[in-house]
Amino acid sequence: DTLWDLAIAEVEKRESPDDDGKPVEVWEKSVLFMGNKNGGKSTIILRCLEREEIPKPTLALEYTFGRRTRRHNTPKDIAHFWELGGGTSLLELIRIPITINNIRSFAVVLVLDLSKPNELWTTMEKLLQVTRNHVNKILTKLEKTNPEVATEIKQRMQNNLQRDHPDYELVDPFPIPLVIIGSKYDIFHEFDSEMRKIISKTLRFVSHYYGASLVFTSKSEALLLKARALINHLVFGYDKSKSVSVDHSKPLFIPAGLDSLSQIGPPPASDSDIGKMRANTPLELWKKVFEKTFPPKSFCDLQDTKDPAQDLQYAEYEVDVMRAQKTQ
């Protein structure tokens, strides 16, 4: 049999009805991890895939996948994991994993390093803005070619918040499912309690505003399991966790749609300060309040990027010898 014959046989097998007479559908989802450099994205992915490996620094864009069996003798569900390295320096690579063909089954996980509050808002804003613009372009194309799918995607995000939720008109859901993970909680836990409160409240507001789930994690097994539960819900359709933790003195865990603006409260600043801040949207106001306490550091992710040709994990003897010869 040629490779094509095997592929055809495989597809026919998948599409042939199972014992109940229903065709077995293979569940395929994709998720893109992005966020701060060295923020712990690779560690979280390895934990989701139950791989006991030491994470290596991610260069540019990396891909891996996971498979799970739902029932005995059924095809395995597949989850595609993409990881964008380099913090905010390689934003144009976002358009490689997110395409018109997989947009229906795509989700984003934004990993923010809680131990670096001065980089937090800038990283989050840049990454979400570029991703949102790219997804909106795809949706605009879809509206012309396949309006049903475009409507279904928009509808699904609106459904994250029940229509009778008091904030239904006040939020602006992200166009595809989004999970925000605050990493390095162990370091963050040592911060002054007022600082922790400002960061926690701000992340709660941003997550709620975008219709995202929020979870804080660290190297602790219990916290990693909570993050894993949220990601498994996204990629393998496991049941959504109903537990919620909004106490600022503990790690936050808030699945999408289970928070409210009244519970979060106003931005943590005095009324006179808020009065002086010129902001057109609630998001802009929270940004100004947050950056008053944590002024954004001008950092450039590109400066830290080492030459991958010198990286030992990509050593390739024959190629390196040829290169050395050429350089000489």
XYZ file of C-alpha atoms in Angstrom:
328
model
C 0.000 0.000 0.000
C 1.198 3.499 -0.762
C 1.008 6.233 1.837
C -2.076 7.614 0.059
C -3.885 4.251 0.240
C -3.201 4.089 3.970
C -4.415 7.669 4.448
C -7.656 6.967 2.545
C -8.245 3.802 4.586
C -7.636 5.743 7.801
C -10.147 8.478 6.859
C -12.764 5.911 5.824
C -12.284 4.132 9.129
C -12.739 7.389 11.030
C -15.852 8.310 9.086
C -17.448 4.865 9.309
C -20.160 4.695 11.981
C -19.285 3.251 15.383
C -21.456 0.683 17.229
C -24.289 3.209 17.759
C -24.436 3.903 14.027
C -23.067 7.445 14.482
C -19.870 8.548 12.705
C -17.045 9.103 15.193
C -15.888 12.678 15.158
C -12.242 13.408 15.880
C -11.956 16.412 18.143
C -9.148 18.708 17.001
C -8.301 21.961 18.769
C -5.389 24.383 18.625
C -4.052 26.712 21.284
C -1.381 29.427 21.092
C 0.647 30.204 24.219
C 2.222 33.655 24.386
C 3.392 36.079 27.071
C 6.455 37.352 28.923
C 9.880 35.968 28.062
C 10.859 33.294 30.607
C 7.343 33.513 32.039
C 6.871 29.722 32.290
C 4.907 28.954 29.089
C 6.940 25.830 28.222
C 6.586 24.495 31.785
C 2.778 24.825 31.628
C 2.610 23.092 28.204
C 4.772 20.175 29.401
C 2.545 19.852 32.493
C -0.598 19.745 30.311
C 0.979 17.001 28.208
C 2.248 15.175 31.326
C 5.797 15.176 30.010
C 8.650 14.948 32.476
C 11.119 17.124 30.570
C 13.209 20.124 31.534
C 11.851 23.056 29.489
C 14.294 24.712 27.063
C 14.101 28.368 26.043
C 11.688 28.737 23.120
C 13.101 30.101 19.907
C 10.583 31.982 17.723
C 7.559 29.687 17.301
C 7.437 26.089 18.486
C 4.865 23.361 17.934
C 3.946 20.208 19.798
C 0.753 18.166 20.177
C -1.116 16.020 22.656
C -3.603 13.177 22.163
C -6.302 11.786 24.431
C -8.669 8.854 24.073
C -12.290 9.461 24.968
C -13.466 5.856 24.882
C -11.963 2.480 24.155
C -11.476 1.790 20.415
C -12.243 5.332 19.244
C -9.838 7.642 17.406
C -7.825 9.899 19.702
C -8.648 13.584 20.090
C -5.798 15.867 19.067
C -4.653 19.151 20.598
C -2.138 21.321 18.759
C 0.038 23.445 21.054
C 1.841 26.457 19.577
C 4.200 28.583 21.630
C 5.416 32.047 20.680
C 8.845 32.805 22.131
C 10.641 36.136 22.463
C 7.967 37.981 24.484
C 6.619 40.766 22.261
C 9.495 40.836 19.730
C 8.062 38.319 17.221
C 4.444 39.427 16.959
C 4.237 38.932 13.187
C 4.562 35.147 13.727
C 1.051 35.050 15.244
C -0.453 34.767 11.755
C 1.240 31.377 11.165
C -0.753 29.242 13.642
C -4.067 31.186 13.482
C -5.589 30.698 10.026
C -8.977 30.811 8.351
C -9.045 26.977 8.374
C -8.676 26.492 12.121
C -10.153 29.686 13.582
C -13.291 27.826 14.746
C -11.255 25.575 17.007
C -8.566 28.025 18.124
C -7.897 29.437 21.604
C -5.227 31.687 23.133
C -3.416 31.347 26.465
C -1.667 34.511 27.659
C 0.977 33.838 30.327
C 1.892 36.949 32.341
C 4.825 36.967 34.754
C 3.414 38.273 38.063
C 6.937 38.900 39.363
C 7.443 41.681 36.735
C 4.491 44.063 37.206
C 6.238 46.895 35.294
C 6.214 44.812 32.104
C 2.788 43.317 32.655
C 0.421 45.808 30.988
C 2.683 46.513 27.977
C 3.164 42.791 27.254
C -0.530 42.047 27.632
C -1.673 45.012 25.524
C 0.738 44.385 22.629
C 0.070 40.646 22.376
C -3.714 40.874 22.682
C -3.943 43.810 20.262
C -1.984 42.100 17.483
C -3.839 38.789 17.986
C -7.224 40.517 18.008
C -6.456 42.472 14.807
C -5.331 39.288 13.052
C -8.419 37.315 14.177
C -10.741 40.174 13.146
C -9.193 40.193 9.647
C -9.878 36.447 9.360
C -13.479 36.943 10.590
C -14.032 39.716 8.016
C -12.899 37.321 5.256
C -15.119 34.575 6.678
C -18.159 36.852 6.651
C -17.842 36.965 2.868
C -16.991 33.302 2.250
C -18.782 31.485 5.084
C -21.084 33.839 7.055
C -22.590 30.993 9.142
C -19.212 30.131 10.680
C -18.372 33.798 11.327
C -21.706 34.262 13.135
C -21.197 31.044 15.115
C -17.754 32.209 16.357
C -19.096 35.632 17.427
C -22.147 34.085 19.054
C -20.041 31.612 21.032
C -17.987 34.399 22.620
C -21.129 36.356 23.530
C -22.526 33.240 25.201
C -19.644 33.186 27.700
C -21.631 35.795 29.608
C -25.299 35.020 30.242
C -27.629 37.586 28.660
C -29.024 38.443 32.096
C -25.533 39.182 33.495
C -25.489 42.828 34.695
C -22.269 43.518 32.723
C -23.520 42.070 29.407
C -23.470 45.489 27.679
C -20.273 46.720 29.379
C -17.712 44.139 28.290
C -15.965 43.548 24.981
C -15.272 39.787 24.639
C -12.119 38.650 22.863
C -13.098 37.125 19.474
C -11.775 33.635 20.367
C -11.525 31.805 23.735
C -8.843 33.336 25.974
C -7.223 32.178 29.216
C -4.964 34.529 31.196
C -2.438 32.783 33.446
C -0.515 34.754 36.079
C 2.704 32.777 36.551
C 5.357 32.809 39.327
C 2.779 33.223 42.083
C 5.399 32.067 44.633
C 7.464 35.266 44.003
C 4.331 37.448 43.713
C 3.118 36.142 47.088
C 6.099 37.863 48.760
C 5.006 41.301 47.414
C 3.456 43.958 49.651
C -0.279 43.218 50.096
C -1.361 46.544 48.555
C 0.688 45.836 45.407
C -0.791 42.342 45.184
C -4.293 43.785 45.492
C -3.742 46.289 42.641
C -2.301 43.627 40.306
C -5.022 41.083 41.173
C -7.899 43.564 40.767
C -6.496 44.826 37.457
C -6.101 41.308 36.038
C -9.612 40.438 37.205
C -10.996 43.477 35.402
C -9.064 42.758 32.176
C -10.093 39.074 32.178
C -13.736 39.895 32.816
C -13.727 42.662 30.197
C -12.359 40.261 27.552
C -14.561 37.339 28.617
C -11.448 35.360 29.611
C -10.698 32.860 32.373
C -8.042 33.840 34.927
C -5.782 31.580 36.985
C -2.623 32.187 39.049
C -0.005 29.466 39.010
C 3.523 28.628 40.143
C 5.690 25.524 40.320
C 3.350 24.114 42.974
C 1.589 20.969 41.748
C -1.839 22.021 43.053
C -1.746 25.354 41.177
C -0.409 23.777 37.970
C -3.304 21.303 38.080
C -5.803 24.192 38.194
C -4.214 25.799 35.123
C -4.182 22.416 33.430
C -7.910 21.934 34.131
C -8.704 25.198 32.317
C -6.516 24.284 29.335
C -7.933 20.741 29.161
C -11.399 22.276 29.039
C -10.275 24.359 26.031
C -8.450 21.667 24.087
C -10.153 18.395 25.033
C -13.614 19.652 26.021
C -13.321 18.370 29.597
C -15.912 19.684 32.040
C -15.446 23.294 33.051
C -14.455 23.789 36.675
C -17.160 25.487 38.742
C -14.861 26.501 41.597
C -13.987 30.191 41.996
C -11.363 31.912 44.156
C -11.430 35.737 44.223
C -9.602 36.284 47.524
C -6.601 38.562 46.831
C -4.553 36.923 49.563
C -4.793 33.564 47.738
C -4.105 32.438 44.134
C -6.984 33.625 41.902
C -9.037 31.124 39.908
C -11.989 32.549 37.954
C -13.449 30.697 34.942
C -14.859 32.973 32.202
C -18.181 34.616 32.978
C -18.123 33.972 36.733
C -16.906 37.432 37.839
C -18.686 40.798 37.791
C -17.710 44.472 37.805
C -19.593 45.002 41.069
C -17.491 42.272 42.755
C -14.238 43.627 41.292
C -15.029 47.190 42.395
C -13.620 50.480 41.051
C -9.953 50.951 39.995
C -7.689 51.119 43.095
C -7.138 54.925 43.202
C -8.647 57.883 45.063
C -11.650 59.669 43.524
C -9.618 62.860 43.016
C -6.919 60.899 41.114
C -9.536 59.188 38.959
C -11.121 62.582 38.260
C -7.814 63.897 36.873
C -7.250 60.913 34.578
C -8.577 61.423 31.077
C -9.797 58.079 29.804
C -12.308 57.276 27.072
C -12.979 53.677 28.076
C -12.998 51.722 31.361
C -9.987 49.729 30.066
C -8.005 52.943 29.531
C -8.864 54.138 33.050
C -7.638 50.876 34.615
C -4.472 51.119 32.533
C -3.729 54.643 33.828
C -4.371 53.650 37.443
C -2.189 50.525 37.087
C 0.679 52.383 35.383
C 0.640 55.076 38.073
C 1.753 52.419 40.585
C 3.818 50.351 38.127
C 5.291 52.707 35.491
C 6.023 50.670 32.344
C 9.689 49.842 31.908
C 11.005 50.524 28.449
C 12.282 47.058 27.702
C 13.112 45.531 24.373
C 12.775 41.784 24.007
C 14.931 41.878 20.897
C 18.057 42.954 22.769
C 18.085 39.734 24.784
C 17.654 37.528 21.734
C 20.883 35.586 21.360
C 22.062 34.374 17.990
C 20.362 30.960 17.631
C 23.279 29.806 15.472
C 25.440 29.870 18.616
C 22.886 27.953 20.701
C 24.172 24.484 21.590
C 20.707 22.889 21.525
C 20.644 23.480 17.735
C 24.192 22.246 17.052
C 24.477 20.407 13.717
C 28.017 19.165 13.116
C 28.159 19.138 9.288
C 26.390 22.476 8.949
C 28.563 24.101 11.624
C 31.773 22.904 9.936
C 30.609 24.331 6.581
C 29.672 27.602 8.203
C 33.018 27.900 9.977
C 34.730 27.266 6.633
C 32.597 29.916 4.904
C 33.257 32.473 7.654
C 36.962 31.807 7.469
